JSON list of C-alpha atoms in Angstrom, two decimals:
[
{"chain": "I", "resi": 1, "resn": "GLU", "atom": "CA", "xyz": [-29.08, 108.30, 239.54]},
{"chain": "I", "resi": 2, "resn": "ALA", "atom": "CA", "xyz": [-26.29, 105.50, 239.92]},
{"chain": "I", "resi": 3, "resn": "GLY", "atom": "CA", "xyz": [-26.03, 102.77, 237.39]},
{"chain": "I", "resi": 4, "resn": "VAL", "atom": "CA", "xyz": [-24.73, 99.08, 238.47]},
{"chain": "I", "resi": 5, "resn": "ALA", "atom": "CA", "xyz": [-22.48, 99.04, 240.98]},
{"chain": "I", "resi": 6, "resn": "GLN", "atom": "CA", "xyz": [-20.53, 94.76, 240.03]},
{"chain": "I", "resi": 7, "resn": "SER", "atom": "CA", "xyz": [-17.11, 93.73, 242.26]},
{"chain": "I", "resi": 8, "resn": "PRO", "atom": "CA", "xyz": [-14.63, 93.02, 241.85]},
{"chain": "I", "resi": 9, "resn": "ARG", "atom": "CA", "xyz": [-13.98, 93.93, 238.35]},
{"chain": "I", "resi": 10, "resn": "TYR", "atom": "CA", "xyz": [-10.86, 91.54, 237.40]},
{"chain": "I", "resi": 11, "resn": "LYS", "atom": "CA", "xyz": [-10.11, 88.00, 239.83]},
{"chain": "I", "resi": 12, "resn": "ILE", "atom": "CA", "xyz": [-7.60, 85.55, 238.55]},
{"chain": "I", "resi": 13, "resn": "ILE", "atom": "CA", "xyz": [-8.05, 82.11, 239.87]},
{"chain": "I", "resi": 14, "resn": "GLU", "atom": "CA", "xyz": [-6.77, 79.06, 239.41]},
{"chain": "I", "resi": 15, "resn": "LYS", "atom": "CA", "xyz": [-8.65, 75.67, 238.04]},
{"chain": "I", "resi": 16, "resn": "ARG", "atom": "CA", "xyz": [-10.50, 73.96, 240.75]},
{"chain": "I", "resi": 17, "resn": "GLN", "atom": "CA", "xyz": [-11.19, 77.30, 243.26]},
{"chain": "I", "resi": 18, "resn": "SER", "atom": "CA", "xyz": [-14.65, 79.04, 243.65]},
{"chain": "I", "resi": 19, "resn": "VAL", "atom": "CA", "xyz": [-15.27, 82.44, 242.67]},
{"chain": "I", "resi": 20, "resn": "ALA", "atom": "CA", "xyz": [-18.00, 84.85, 244.08]},
{"chain": "I", "resi": 21, "resn": "PHE", "atom": "CA", "xyz": [-19.07, 87.89, 241.90]},
{"chain": "I", "resi": 22, "resn": "TRP", "atom": "CA", "xyz": [-21.21, 90.81, 243.62]},
{"chain": "I", "resi": 23, "resn": "CYS", "atom": "CA", "xyz": [-23.98, 93.06, 241.90]},
{"chain": "I", "resi": 24, "resn": "ASN", "atom": "CA", "xyz": [-25.72, 96.10, 243.05]},
{"chain": "I", "resi": 25, "resn": "PRO", "atom": "CA", "xyz": [-28.87, 96.45, 241.11]},
{"chain": "I", "resi": 26, "resn": "ILE", "atom": "CA", "xyz": [-29.52, 100.18, 240.05]},
{"chain": "I", "resi": 27, "resn": "SER", "atom": "CA", "xyz": [-32.25, 101.66, 242.70]},
{"chain": "I", "resi": 28, "resn": "GLY", "atom": "CA", "xyz": [-36.22, 99.97, 241.99]},
{"chain": "I", "resi": 29, "resn": "HIS", "atom": "CA", "xyz": [-35.15, 98.10, 239.81]},
{"chain": "I", "resi": 30, "resn": "ALA", "atom": "CA", "xyz": [-36.54, 94.77, 239.97]},
{"chain": "I", "resi": 31, "resn": "THR", "atom": "CA", "xyz": [-35.25, 92.03, 237.96]},
{"chain": "I", "resi": 32, "resn": "LEU", "atom": "CA", "xyz": [-31.41, 91.72, 238.00]},
{"chain": "I", "resi": 33, "resn": "TYR", "atom": "CA", "xyz": [-29.62, 89.85, 235.37]},
{"chain": "I", "resi": 34, "resn": "TRP", "atom": "CA", "xyz": [-26.36, 88.17, 235.55]},
{"chain": "I", "resi": 35, "resn": "TYR", "atom": "CA", "xyz": [-24.71, 87.05, 232.53]},
{"chain": "I", "resi": 36, "resn": "GLN", "atom": "CA", "xyz": [-21.64, 85.17, 230.60]},
{"chain": "I", "resi": 37, "resn": "GLN", "atom": "CA", "xyz": [-19.43, 86.75, 227.88]},
{"chain": "I", "resi": 38, "resn": "ILE", "atom": "CA", "xyz": [-16.90, 85.15, 226.50]},
{"chain": "I", "resi": 39, "resn": "LEU", "atom": "CA", "xyz": [-14.47, 87.22, 224.54]},
{"chain": "I", "resi": 40, "resn": "GLY", "atom": "CA", "xyz": [-15.71, 87.18, 220.54]},
{"chain": "I", "resi": 41, "resn": "GLN", "atom": "CA", "xyz": [-19.59, 86.07, 221.58]},
{"chain": "I", "resi": 42, "resn": "GLY", "atom": "CA", "xyz": [-22.73, 88.53, 222.81]},
{"chain": "I", "resi": 43, "resn": "PRO", "atom": "CA", "xyz": [-23.70, 88.10, 226.40]},
{"chain": "I", "resi": 44, "resn": "LYS", "atom": "CA", "xyz": [-25.53, 84.97, 227.37]},
{"chain": "I", "resi": 45, "resn": "LEU", "atom": "CA", "xyz": [-28.51, 85.11, 230.04]},
{"chain": "I", "resi": 46, "resn": "LEU", "atom": "CA", "xyz": [-27.29, 82.92, 232.97]},
{"chain": "I", "resi": 47, "resn": "ILE", "atom": "CA", "xyz": [-30.43, 83.46, 235.32]},
{"chain": "I", "resi": 48, "resn": "GLN", "atom": "CA", "xyz": [-32.97, 86.18, 235.24]},
{"chain": "I", "resi": 49, "resn": "PHE", "atom": "CA", "xyz": [-34.02, 87.07, 238.68]},
{"chain": "I", "resi": 50, "resn": "GLN", "atom": "CA", "xyz": [-37.93, 89.43, 239.68]},
{"chain": "I", "resi": 51, "resn": "ASN", "atom": "CA", "xyz": [-37.43, 91.33, 243.12]},
{"chain": "I", "resi": 52, "resn": "ASN", "atom": "CA", "xyz": [-35.45, 88.01, 245.33]},
{"chain": "I", "resi": 53, "resn": "GLY", "atom": "CA", "xyz": [-37.38, 84.98, 242.69]},
{"chain": "I", "resi": 54, "resn": "VAL", "atom": "CA", "xyz": [-35.75, 83.48, 239.71]},
{"chain": "I", "resi": 55, "resn": "VAL", "atom": "CA", "xyz": [-37.66, 84.32, 236.66]},
{"chain": "I", "resi": 56, "resn": "ASP", "atom": "CA", "xyz": [-35.51, 81.74, 234.41]},
{"chain": "I", "resi": 57, "resn": "ASP", "atom": "CA", "xyz": [-31.80, 80.02, 234.72]},
{"chain": "I", "resi": 58, "resn": "SER", "atom": "CA", "xyz": [-32.57, 77.58, 232.01]},
{"chain": "I", "resi": 59, "resn": "GLN", "atom": "CA", "xyz": [-29.13, 78.45, 230.59]},
{"chain": "I", "resi": 60, "resn": "LEU", "atom": "CA", "xyz": [-26.60, 78.27, 234.61]},
{"chain": "I", "resi": 61, "resn": "PRO", "atom": "CA", "xyz": [-24.18, 74.93, 234.67]},
{"chain": "I", "resi": 62, "resn": "LYS", "atom": "CA", "xyz": [-26.63, 74.06, 238.30]},
{"chain": "I", "resi": 63, "resn": "ASP", "atom": "CA", "xyz": [-23.50, 71.99, 238.19]},
{"chain": "I", "resi": 64, "resn": "ARG", "atom": "CA", "xyz": [-21.23, 74.48, 239.58]},
{"chain": "I", "resi": 65, "resn": "PHE", "atom": "CA", "xyz": [-22.79, 77.39, 239.34]},
{"chain": "I", "resi": 66, "resn": "SER", "atom": "CA", "xyz": [-25.18, 79.03, 241.45]},
{"chain": "I", "resi": 67, "resn": "ALA", "atom": "CA", "xyz": [-26.49, 82.45, 242.60]},
{"chain": "I", "resi": 68, "resn": "GLU", "atom": "CA", "xyz": [-29.26, 84.60, 245.11]},
{"chain": "I", "resi": 69, "resn": "ARG", "atom": "CA", "xyz": [-30.57, 87.33, 245.42]},
{"chain": "I", "resi": 70, "resn": "LEU", "atom": "CA", "xyz": [-31.69, 87.68, 248.78]},
{"chain": "I", "resi": 71, "resn": "LYS", "atom": "CA", "xyz": [-33.65, 91.08, 250.08]},
{"chain": "I", "resi": 72, "resn": "GLY", "atom": "CA", "xyz": [-34.31, 91.59, 246.75]},
{"chain": "I", "resi": 73, "resn": "VAL", "atom": "CA", "xyz": [-32.07, 93.73, 245.98]},
{"chain": "I", "resi": 74, "resn": "ASP", "atom": "CA", "xyz": [-28.29, 92.27, 245.38]},
{"chain": "I", "resi": 75, "resn": "SER", "atom": "CA", "xyz": [-27.38, 89.45, 243.89]},
{"chain": "I", "resi": 76, "resn": "THR", "atom": "CA", "xyz": [-23.89, 87.25, 244.20]},
{"chain": "I", "resi": 77, "resn": "LEU", "atom": "CA", "xyz": [-22.98, 85.01, 241.86]},
{"chain": "I", "resi": 78, "resn": "LYS", "atom": "CA", "xyz": [-21.08, 81.57, 242.41]},
{"chain": "I", "resi": 79, "resn": "ILE", "atom": "CA", "xyz": [-18.69, 79.61, 240.26]},
{"chain": "I", "resi": 80, "resn": "GLN", "atom": "CA", "xyz": [-17.48, 76.47, 242.12]},
{"chain": "I", "resi": 81, "resn": "PRO", "atom": "CA", "xyz": [-15.22, 75.29, 241.38]},
{"chain": "I", "resi": 82, "resn": "ALA", "atom": "CA", "xyz": [-14.33, 77.14, 238.58]},
{"chain": "I", "resi": 83, "resn": "LYS", "atom": "CA", "xyz": [-13.55, 75.27, 234.78]},
{"chain": "I", "resi": 84, "resn": "LEU", "atom": "CA", "xyz": [-10.43, 77.39, 232.30]},
{"chain": "I", "resi": 85, "resn": "GLU", "atom": "CA", "xyz": [-13.68, 77.46, 230.01]},
{"chain": "I", "resi": 86, "resn": "ASP", "atom": "CA", "xyz": [-15.54, 80.01, 232.81]},
{"chain": "I", "resi": 87, "resn": "SER", "atom": "CA", "xyz": [-13.03, 82.29, 231.76]},
{"chain": "I", "resi": 88, "resn": "ALA", "atom": "CA", "xyz": [-15.13, 85.07, 230.22]},
{"chain": "I", "resi": 89, "resn": "VAL", "atom": "CA", "xyz": [-16.78, 88.68, 231.40]},
{"chain": "I", "resi": 90, "resn": "TYR", "atom": "CA", "xyz": [-19.45, 88.05, 233.92]},
{"chain": "I", "resi": 91, "resn": "LEU", "atom": "CA", "xyz": [-21.93, 91.17, 233.93]},
{"chain": "I", "resi": 92, "resn": "CYS", "atom": "CA", "xyz": [-25.05, 91.85, 235.84]},
{"chain": "I", "resi": 93, "resn": "ALA", "atom": "CA", "xyz": [-28.00, 94.17, 233.99]},
{"chain": "I", "resi": 94, "resn": "SER", "atom": "CA", "xyz": [-30.92, 95.27, 235.78]},
{"chain": "I", "resi": 95, "resn": "SER", "atom": "CA", "xyz": [-34.60, 96.71, 234.41]},
{"chain": "I", "resi": 96, "resn": "SER", "atom": "CA", "xyz": [-36.82, 98.13, 236.18]},
{"chain": "I", "resi": 97, "resn": "ALA", "atom": "CA", "xyz": [-40.27, 96.10, 236.20]},
{"chain": "I", "resi": 98, "resn": "ARG", "atom": "CA", "xyz": [-42.79, 99.15, 236.41]},
{"chain": "I", "resi": 99, "resn": "ASP", "atom": "CA", "xyz": [-42.36, 100.40, 233.00]},
{"chain": "I", "resi": 100, "resn": "GLY", "atom": "CA", "xyz": [-42.59, 96.97, 231.11]},
{"chain": "I", "resi": 101, "resn": "ASN", "atom": "CA", "xyz": [-39.96, 97.58, 228.69]},
{"chain": "I", "resi": 102, "resn": "ASN", "atom": "CA", "xyz": [-37.02, 95.37, 229.52]},
{"chain": "I", "resi": 103, "resn": "GLU", "atom": "CA", "xyz": [-34.58, 98.00, 228.97]},
{"chain": "I", "resi": 104, "resn": "GLN", "atom": "CA", "xyz": [-31.29, 96.47, 230.68]},
{"chain": "I", "resi": 105, "resn": "PHE", "atom": "CA", "xyz": [-29.04, 98.69, 231.78]},
{"chain": "I", "resi": 106, "resn": "PHE", "atom": "CA", "xyz": [-25.12, 96.67, 233.10]},
{"chain": "I", "resi": 107, "resn": "GLY", "atom": "CA", "xyz": [-22.88, 97.53, 234.82]},
{"chain": "I", "resi": 108, "resn": "PRO", "atom": "CA", "xyz": [-18.60, 97.15, 234.12]},
{"chain": "I", "resi": 109, "resn": "GLY", "atom": "CA", "xyz": [-18.89, 93.42, 234.65]},
{"chain": "I", "resi": 110, "resn": "THR", "atom": "CA", "xyz": [-16.40, 91.01, 236.32]},
{"chain": "I", "resi": 111, "resn": "ARG", "atom": "CA", "xyz": [-13.22, 89.86, 234.25]},
{"chain": "I", "resi": 112, "resn": "LEU", "atom": "CA", "xyz": [-13.02, 86.10, 234.87]},
{"chain": "I", "resi": 113, "resn": "THR", "atom": "CA", "xyz": [-9.55, 84.62, 234.31]},
{"chain": "I", "resi": 114, "resn": "VAL", "atom": "CA", "xyz": [-8.83, 80.96, 235.17]},
{"chain": "I", "resi": 115, "resn": "LEU", "atom": "CA", "xyz": [-5.71, 79.41, 235.10]},
{"chain": "Y", "resi": 1, "resn": "GLN", "atom": "CA", "xyz": [-29.86, 77.35, 213.92]},
{"chain": "Y", "resi": 2, "resn": "LYS", "atom": "CA", "xyz": [-29.09, 80.66, 216.26]},
{"chain": "Y", "resi": 3, "resn": "GLU", "atom": "CA", "xyz": [-31.99, 82.21, 218.00]},
{"chain": "Y", "resi": 4, "resn": "VAL", "atom": "CA", "xyz": [-30.23, 86.01, 216.96]},
{"chain": "Y", "resi": 5, "resn": "GLU", "atom": "CA", "xyz": [-27.77, 86.50, 213.92]},
{"chain": "Y", "resi": 6, "resn": "GLN", "atom": "CA", "xyz": [-26.18, 88.59, 212.85]},
{"chain": "Y", "resi": 7, "resn": "ASN", "atom": "CA", "xyz": [-22.98, 89.36, 210.67]},
{"chain": "Y", "resi": 8, "resn": "SER", "atom": "CA", "xyz": [-19.83, 89.83, 212.85]},
{"chain": "Y", "resi": 9, "resn": "GLY", "atom": "CA", "xyz": [-18.13, 92.23, 210.01]},
{"chain": "Y", "resi": 10, "resn": "PRO", "atom": "CA", "xyz": [-16.14, 93.81, 210.08]},
{"chain": "Y", "resi": 11, "resn": "LEU", "atom": "CA", "xyz": [-18.67, 96.72, 209.36]},
{"chain": "Y", "resi": 12, "resn": "SER", "atom": "CA", "xyz": [-16.43, 99.71, 207.56]},
{"chain": "Y", "resi": 13, "resn": "VAL", "atom": "CA", "xyz": [-17.80, 103.30, 206.68]},
{"chain": "Y", "resi": 14, "resn": "PRO", "atom": "CA", "xyz": [-16.02, 106.72, 206.45]},
{"chain": "Y", "resi": 15, "resn": "GLU", "atom": "CA", "xyz": [-16.74, 109.27, 208.56]},
{"chain": "Y", "resi": 16, "resn": "GLY", "atom": "CA", "xyz": [-20.75, 111.32, 207.66]},
{"chain": "Y", "resi": 17, "resn": "ALA", "atom": "CA", "xyz": [-21.94, 108.18, 205.92]},
{"chain": "Y", "resi": 18, "resn": "ILE", "atom": "CA", "xyz": [-24.99, 106.27, 207.12]},
{"chain": "Y", "resi": 19, "resn": "ALA", "atom": "CA", "xyz": [-23.65, 102.81, 208.50]},
{"chain": "Y", "resi": 20, "resn": "SER", "atom": "CA", "xyz": [-26.46, 99.73, 208.32]},
{"chain": "Y", "resi": 21, "resn": "LEU", "atom": "CA", "xyz": [-26.52, 97.24, 210.78]},
{"chain": "Y", "resi": 22, "resn": "ASN", "atom": "CA", "xyz": [-28.76, 94.01, 210.14]},
{"chain": "Y", "resi": 23, "resn": "CYS", "atom": "CA", "xyz": [-30.20, 91.27, 212.33]},
{"chain": "Y", "resi": 24, "resn": "THR", "atom": "CA", "xyz": [-32.38, 87.78, 211.89]},
{"chain": "Y", "resi": 25, "resn": "TYR", "atom": "CA", "xyz": [-34.48, 86.30, 214.60]},
{"chain": "Y", "resi": 26, "resn": "SER", "atom": "CA", "xyz": [-35.48, 83.32, 214.52]},
{"chain": "Y", "resi": 27, "resn": "ASP", "atom": "CA", "xyz": [-38.75, 83.26, 217.49]},
{"chain": "Y", "resi": 28, "resn": "ARG", "atom": "CA", "xyz": [-41.34, 83.96, 216.13]},
{"chain": "Y", "resi": 29, "resn": "VAL", "atom": "CA", "xyz": [-43.13, 85.41, 219.63]},
{"chain": "Y", "resi": 30, "resn": "SER", "atom": "CA", "xyz": [-40.34, 87.15, 219.61]},
{"chain": "Y", "resi": 31, "resn": "GLN", "atom": "CA", "xyz": [-41.40, 90.70, 221.47]},
{"chain": "Y", "resi": 32, "resn": "SER", "atom": "CA", "xyz": [-39.05, 93.29, 222.22]},
{"chain": "Y", "resi": 33, "resn": "PHE", "atom": "CA", "xyz": [-36.01, 94.05, 220.08]},
{"chain": "Y", "resi": 34, "resn": "PHE", "atom": "CA", "xyz": [-32.75, 95.88, 221.21]},
{"chain": "Y", "resi": 35, "resn": "TRP", "atom": "CA", "xyz": [-29.69, 97.92, 220.01]},
{"chain": "Y", "resi": 36, "resn": "TYR", "atom": "CA", "xyz": [-26.62, 97.63, 222.36]},
{"chain": "Y", "resi": 37, "resn": "ARG", "atom": "CA", "xyz": [-23.06, 99.24, 221.47]},
{"chain": "Y", "resi": 38, "resn": "GLN", "atom": "CA", "xyz": [-20.31, 97.57, 223.28]},
{"chain": "Y", "resi": 39, "resn": "TYR", "atom": "CA", "xyz": [-17.15, 98.89, 223.37]},
{"chain": "Y", "resi": 40, "resn": "SER", "atom": "CA", "xyz": [-13.91, 97.43, 223.49]},
{"chain": "Y", "resi": 41, "resn": "GLY", "atom": "CA", "xyz": [-13.12, 96.09, 226.83]},
{"chain": "Y", "resi": 42, "resn": "LYS", "atom": "CA", "xyz": [-16.36, 97.93, 228.36]},
{"chain": "Y", "resi": 43, "resn": "SER", "atom": "CA", "xyz": [-20.04, 96.66, 229.06]},
{"chain": "Y", "resi": 44, "resn": "PRO", "atom": "CA", "xyz": [-22.95, 96.91, 226.52]},
{"chain": "Y", "resi": 45, "resn": "GLU", "atom": "CA", "xyz": [-23.99, 100.76, 226.12]},
{"chain": "Y", "resi": 46, "resn": "LEU", "atom": "CA", "xyz": [-28.34, 100.57, 225.79]},
{"chain": "Y", "resi": 47, "resn": "ILE", "atom": "CA", "xyz": [-29.01, 102.56, 222.20]},
{"chain": "Y", "resi": 48, "resn": "MET", "atom": "CA", "xyz": [-31.91, 102.18, 221.10]},
{"chain": "Y", "resi": 49, "resn": "SER", "atom": "CA", "xyz": [-34.95, 99.44, 221.75]},
{"chain": "Y", "resi": 50, "resn": "ILE", "atom": "CA", "xyz": [-37.95, 98.60, 219.79]},
{"chain": "Y", "resi": 51, "resn": "TYR", "atom": "CA", "xyz": [-41.86, 97.08, 220.28]},
{"chain": "Y", "resi": 52, "resn": "SER", "atom": "CA", "xyz": [-43.63, 97.57, 216.62]},
{"chain": "Y", "resi": 53, "resn": "ASN", "atom": "CA", "xyz": [-43.60, 96.71, 213.36]},
{"chain": "Y", "resi": 54, "resn": "GLY", "atom": "CA", "xyz": [-41.70, 100.15, 211.55]},
{"chain": "Y", "resi": 55, "resn": "ASP", "atom": "CA", "xyz": [-39.13, 102.55, 212.16]},
{"chain": "Y", "resi": 56, "resn": "LYS", "atom": "CA", "xyz": [-37.54, 104.25, 215.31]},
{"chain": "Y", "resi": 57, "resn": "GLU", "atom": "CA", "xyz": [-35.58, 107.63, 215.20]},
{"chain": "Y", "resi": 58, "resn": "ASP", "atom": "CA", "xyz": [-33.54, 108.70, 217.80]},
{"chain": "Y", "resi": 59, "resn": "GLY", "atom": "CA", "xyz": [-30.66, 111.81, 216.94]},
{"chain": "Y", "resi": 60, "resn": "ARG", "atom": "CA", "xyz": [-28.47, 109.61, 214.22]},
{"chain": "Y", "resi": 61, "resn": "PHE", "atom": "CA", "xyz": [-30.31, 106.11, 215.19]},
{"chain": "Y", "resi": 62, "resn": "THR", "atom": "CA", "xyz": [-32.79, 104.55, 213.28]},
{"chain": "Y", "resi": 63, "resn": "ALA", "atom": "CA", "xyz": [-34.17, 100.98, 214.52]},
{"chain": "Y", "resi": 64, "resn": "GLN", "atom": "CA", "xyz": [-36.14, 99.52, 211.84]},
{"chain": "Y", "resi": 65, "resn": "LEU", "atom": "CA", "xyz": [-38.41, 96.20, 212.69]},
{"chain": "Y", "resi": 66, "resn": "ASN", "atom": "CA", "xyz": [-39.90, 93.93, 210.65]},
{"chain": "Y", "resi": 67, "resn": "LYS", "atom": "CA", "xyz": [-41.35, 90.93, 212.26]},
{"chain": "Y", "resi": 68, "resn": "ALA", "atom": "CA", "xyz": [-42.84, 89.32, 209.72]},
{"chain": "Y", "resi": 69, "resn": "SER", "atom": "CA", "xyz": [-39.75, 88.26, 208.11]},
{"chain": "Y", "resi": 70, "resn": "GLN", "atom": "CA", "xyz": [-38.32, 88.97, 211.90]},
{"chain": "Y", "resi": 71, "resn": "TYR", "atom": "CA", "xyz": [-35.61, 91.16, 210.91]},
{"chain": "Y", "resi": 72, "resn": "VAL", "atom": "CA", "xyz": [-34.61, 93.72, 213.22]},
{"chain": "Y", "resi": 73, "resn": "SER", "atom": "CA", "xyz": [-31.65, 96.92, 211.72]},
{"chain": "Y", "resi": 74, "resn": "LEU", "atom": "CA", "xyz": [-29.73, 99.84, 213.23]},
{"chain": "Y", "resi": 75, "resn": "LEU", "atom": "CA", "xyz": [-29.11, 102.96, 210.59]},
{"chain": "Y", "resi": 76, "resn": "ILE", "atom": "CA", "xyz": [-26.22, 105.65, 211.94]},
{"chain": "Y", "resi": 77, "resn": "ARG", "atom": "CA", "xyz": [-26.95, 108.39, 210.16]},
{"chain": "Y", "resi": 78, "resn": "ASP", "atom": "CA", "xyz": [-23.77, 110.94, 209.29]},
{"chain": "Y", "resi": 79, "resn": "SER", "atom": "CA", "xyz": [-21.24, 108.13, 211.60]},
{"chain": "Y", "resi": 80, "resn": "GLN", "atom": "CA", "xyz": [-18.68, 109.70, 213.79]},
{"chain": "Y", "resi": 81, "resn": "PRO", "atom": "CA", "xyz": [-15.39, 108.16, 214.89]},
{"chain": "Y", "resi": 82, "resn": "SER", "atom": "CA", "xyz": [-16.98, 107.63, 217.98]},
{"chain": "Y", "resi": 83, "resn": "ASP", "atom": "CA", "xyz": [-19.35, 105.20, 217.11]},
{"chain": "Y", "resi": 84, "resn": "SER", "atom": "CA", "xyz": [-16.20, 103.11, 215.97]},
{"chain": "Y", "resi": 85, "resn": "ALA", "atom": "CA", "xyz": [-17.31, 99.44, 218.03]},
{"chain": "Y", "resi": 86, "resn": "THR", "atom": "CA", "xyz": [-18.97, 96.44, 218.31]},
{"chain": "Y", "resi": 87, "resn": "TYR", "atom": "CA", "xyz": [-22.89, 96.70, 217.78]},
{"chain": "Y", "resi": 88, "resn": "LEU", "atom": "CA", "xyz": [-25.07, 93.92, 219.61]},
{"chain": "Y", "resi": 89, "resn": "CYS", "atom": "CA", "xyz": [-28.70, 92.69, 218.34]},
{"chain": "Y", "resi": 90, "resn": "ALA", "atom": "CA", "xyz": [-30.61, 91.10, 221.45]},
{"chain": "Y", "resi": 91, "resn": "VAL", "atom": "CA", "xyz": [-34.75, 89.76, 221.38]},
{"chain": "Y", "resi": 92, "resn": "ASN", "atom": "CA", "xyz": [-36.47, 89.15, 223.75]},
{"chain": "Y", "resi": 93, "resn": "THR", "atom": "CA", "xyz": [-38.72, 86.00, 224.15]},
{"chain": "Y", "resi": 94, "resn": "GLY", "atom": "CA", "xyz": [-41.25, 85.31, 227.17]},
{"chain": "Y", "resi": 95, "resn": "ASN", "atom": "CA", "xyz": [-38.72, 85.28, 229.91]},
{"chain": "Y", "resi": 96, "resn": "GLN", "atom": "CA", "xyz": [-35.42, 84.96, 227.43]},
{"chain": "Y", "resi": 97, "resn": "PHE", "atom": "CA", "xyz": [-33.46, 87.17, 226.26]},
{"chain": "Y", "resi": 98, "resn": "TYR", "atom": "CA", "xyz": [-30.55, 86.39, 223.49]},
{"chain": "Y", "resi": 99, "resn": "PHE", "atom": "CA", "xyz": [-27.67, 88.66, 222.09]},
{"chain": "Y", "resi": 100, "resn": "GLY", "atom": "CA", "xyz": [-26.09, 88.01, 218.77]},
{"chain": "Y", "resi": 101, "resn": "THR", "atom": "CA", "xyz": [-22.51, 87.97, 218.18]},
{"chain": "Y", "resi": 102, "resn": "GLY", "atom": "CA", "xyz": [-22.57, 91.05, 217.27]},
{"chain": "Y", "resi": 103, "resn": "THR", "atom": "CA", "xyz": [-21.26, 93.46, 214.65]},
{"chain": "Y", "resi": 104, "resn": "SER", "atom": "CA", "xyz": [-17.88, 95.27, 214.34]},
{"chain": "Y", "resi": 105, "resn": "LEU", "atom": "CA", "xyz": [-17.94, 98.67, 213.11]},
{"chain": "Y", "resi": 106, "resn": "THR", "atom": "CA", "xyz": [-15.53, 101.66, 211.67]},
{"chain": "Y", "resi": 107, "resn": "VAL", "atom": "CA", "xyz": [-15.50, 104.36, 211.36]},
{"chain": "Y", "resi": 108, "resn": "ILE", "atom": "CA", "xyz": [-12.54, 106.19, 209.37]},
{"chain": "Y", "resi": 109, "resn": "PRO", "atom": "CA", "xyz": [-11.96, 109.57, 209.82]}
]
């Protein structure tokens, strides 16, 4: 079974530029999560999708961050405009809603550096 | 008060010893609890999940949950140098998932 795929793996941009990250979850996983992990901290949940609907986005900075999951499979996370403090690893995870246990499996992450 | 708290360590144990990692959480209605291992520069990898009070064993790993004390722990028996990593505790409360900052474990050969 293929794992969660993410791209790009690394991205360097200047502040005020925009950037987008892509995630493809494990096949059949209805729930998709985007996390931000700043160096030395645990992952922070930004947004959770169930199929193509948003379950929770309470910690998403909506003035600059947006995310979508069209057709309930792939998802994109966008930052526009980026700030220095957005430098972090952006992790995508997915879980199967069928078993109800919410075990999440993470992709390799995208390391963003904002200069 | 943070939702999930872990001792950041570093925790050092000799090879073959038992490593004990602890985690406390603030929300009494939390339902699901997870331990992840994260190697430097890598993404978190699920080790164990636990949902009810008591112990759950999987190979060299044992997770312990005490909801009354709002405490969850991970024991690693016969620790190996390959267990050296940061261990993240995660808690599911409703639709929210909270991670601790992680405990850094070093197993000394």
